[in-house]
Amino acid sequence: MPDHDLKTRLAAAIDANWDRQVAWLKQLVSFPSLRGQEGPCQDWIARGFAERGWSVDRYTLDQVSMDHLPGHSPVMDTDYTRAVQVVATVRPPTTKGRSLILQGHVDVVPAGPAEMWTRPPFEPVVRDGYLYGRGANDMKQGVSAMVFAMDALRTAGLAPAADVYVETVTEEECTGNGALSTLARGYRAEACLIPEPTANVLARASVGVMWFRLRVRGIPVHVAHAQTGSNAIMSAYVLINAIYELTARINERARTHEWYKDVPDPVKFNPGVIRGGDWGSSTPAWCEVDCRIGLLPGTTLEEARDEVLRTVAEAARGDHFLANNPPEVIWNGFQADAHVLHPGSEAEAVLGQVHEDILGTKMTARLGTAVNDTRFYDLYYNVKALCYGPGGQGSHGFDERADLAMLKQTTLIIAGFIADWCGTVEIATM
Ligand SMILES: [Zn+2]
């Protein structure tokens, strides 16, 4: 943002709207927008967008045909009639610049045991410069940054000089199908910004992610004769250990990876949910484990799936019971490609310049060991997508919190990015 005057105007506008932004974020965090329960949160957002005069498209995922599209992830036991998505279109008075998608997810992961939180996870509170609550960091504060960056332009008497789409999606934490649905519905722009909590660092790359369910059988007998039965929970451990060993081998190979060679153990395996058995004194007849494993750029999903299947089959062959009762592997959730944002894009240059003008330092980039929604835009629709946003702590853990000073500064950077990417038109101040 070389224009010093513009920077001052936007900073003043963000200041003027700041209390409103924090109150808005607090309300956003108070919605327990867990998977399948995002409706009230999305409806509240949609109403606020409409009040701003933006044209709002509110729809649910069951209304969008996307199973055939690259990047789609399969789901089981999920009711997509409840998966509400919101896309607001903000049209310019006159078009001079480049169009932009601002996208953020409002789905949050479960809070875990309430007693591990200092305060209840959906009763947000501001303390010592942090706003606490599930989703405060990942990524409701980023959503507030993109919305209030748009508000700052208007308060400053400016409108973006190109179409801006402000999108709040769901399913980011499990499939990415929310982001994909916006593209399936036809929304496109010349760049996309997703303000995930990166602490003002650009996400250069993200790993791919696959979710799968291991389904294991056992033979139920009275534990008094356990030797005549077979314990499905213990059989599941055999498979879990085999997949940990596979992960170690993949990470060994990663030491020469073009992008990830300097990231220690970039591929993570996580048995995340386990259920099984029916009775303390019966050998369990069943066990299911929901798992997540990463994959690096250069490995296809098909190759990664084959490796998991081979590992499970091999481990089963070596086990007395499993050899005759092969476990099932069910692909349920994320089937997400790894993604590299190749350096040199115009969008990255513009963001880097604004970052530097406001923070006085060069924008750095990092290699992520998680997944984000940028892959859809860049990989399948040729829209450069930047993952860059505010910062905080405790994502997916307890006492999750957003750093409010960094949020304010990031809101200014995003406002500057919108102004420089889209150009601006003077309008009457509100
Ligand atoms: Zn996130």
Short mmCIF file of N, CA and C in Angstrom, two decimals, residues 1 3-11 158 412 416 419-420 424:
data_model
loop_
_atom_site.label_atom_id
_atom_site.label_comp_id
_atom_site.label_asym_id
_atom_site.label_seq_id
_atom_site.Cartn_x
_atom_site.Cartn_y
_atom_site.Cartn_z
N MET A 1 0.85 -1.19 0.00
CA MET A 1 0.00 0.00 0.00
C MET A 1 0.89 1.24 0.00
N ASP A 3 0.34 4.13 -0.95
CA ASP A 3 -0.38 5.35 -0.67
C ASP A 3 -0.52 5.55 0.84
N HIS A 4 0.28 6.45 1.39
CA HIS A 4 0.31 6.66 2.83
C HIS A 4 -1.03 7.16 3.35
N ASP A 5 -1.65 8.03 2.56
CA ASP A 5 -2.93 8.62 2.94
C ASP A 5 -4.01 7.53 3.07
N LEU A 6 -4.00 6.59 2.15
CA LEU A 6 -4.96 5.49 2.17
C LEU A 6 -4.80 4.65 3.45
N LYS A 7 -3.54 4.36 3.77
CA LYS A 7 -3.24 3.58 4.97
C LYS A 7 -3.79 4.27 6.21
N THR A 8 -3.59 5.58 6.30
CA THR A 8 -4.07 6.35 7.45
C THR A 8 -5.59 6.32 7.52
N ARG A 9 -6.23 6.47 6.38
CA ARG A 9 -7.70 6.46 6.35
C ARG A 9 -8.23 5.10 6.80
N LEU A 10 -7.63 4.03 6.30
CA LEU A 10 -8.12 2.69 6.66
C LEU A 10 -7.86 2.40 8.14
N ALA A 11 -6.68 2.81 8.63
CA ALA A 11 -6.35 2.58 10.04
C ALA A 11 -7.34 3.32 10.94
N LEU A 158 -14.80 4.48 0.86
CA LEU A 158 -14.26 3.80 -0.33
C LEU A 158 -15.05 2.52 -0.61
N LEU A 412 -6.21 -4.46 9.18
CA LEU A 412 -5.68 -3.36 8.36
C LEU A 412 -4.94 -3.90 7.13
N GLY A 416 -5.98 -3.18 3.34
CA GLY A 416 -5.00 -2.65 2.37
C GLY A 416 -4.89 -3.56 1.16
N ALA A 419 -7.88 -3.03 -1.05
CA ALA A 419 -7.75 -1.74 -1.75
C ALA A 419 -6.75 -1.83 -2.90
N ASP A 420 -5.62 -2.50 -2.65
CA ASP A 420 -4.58 -2.55 -3.69
C ASP A 420 -4.90 -3.56 -4.78
N THR A 424 -9.88 1.12 -5.72
CA THR A 424 -10.96 1.70 -4.93
C THR A 424 -11.68 2.78 -5.71
#
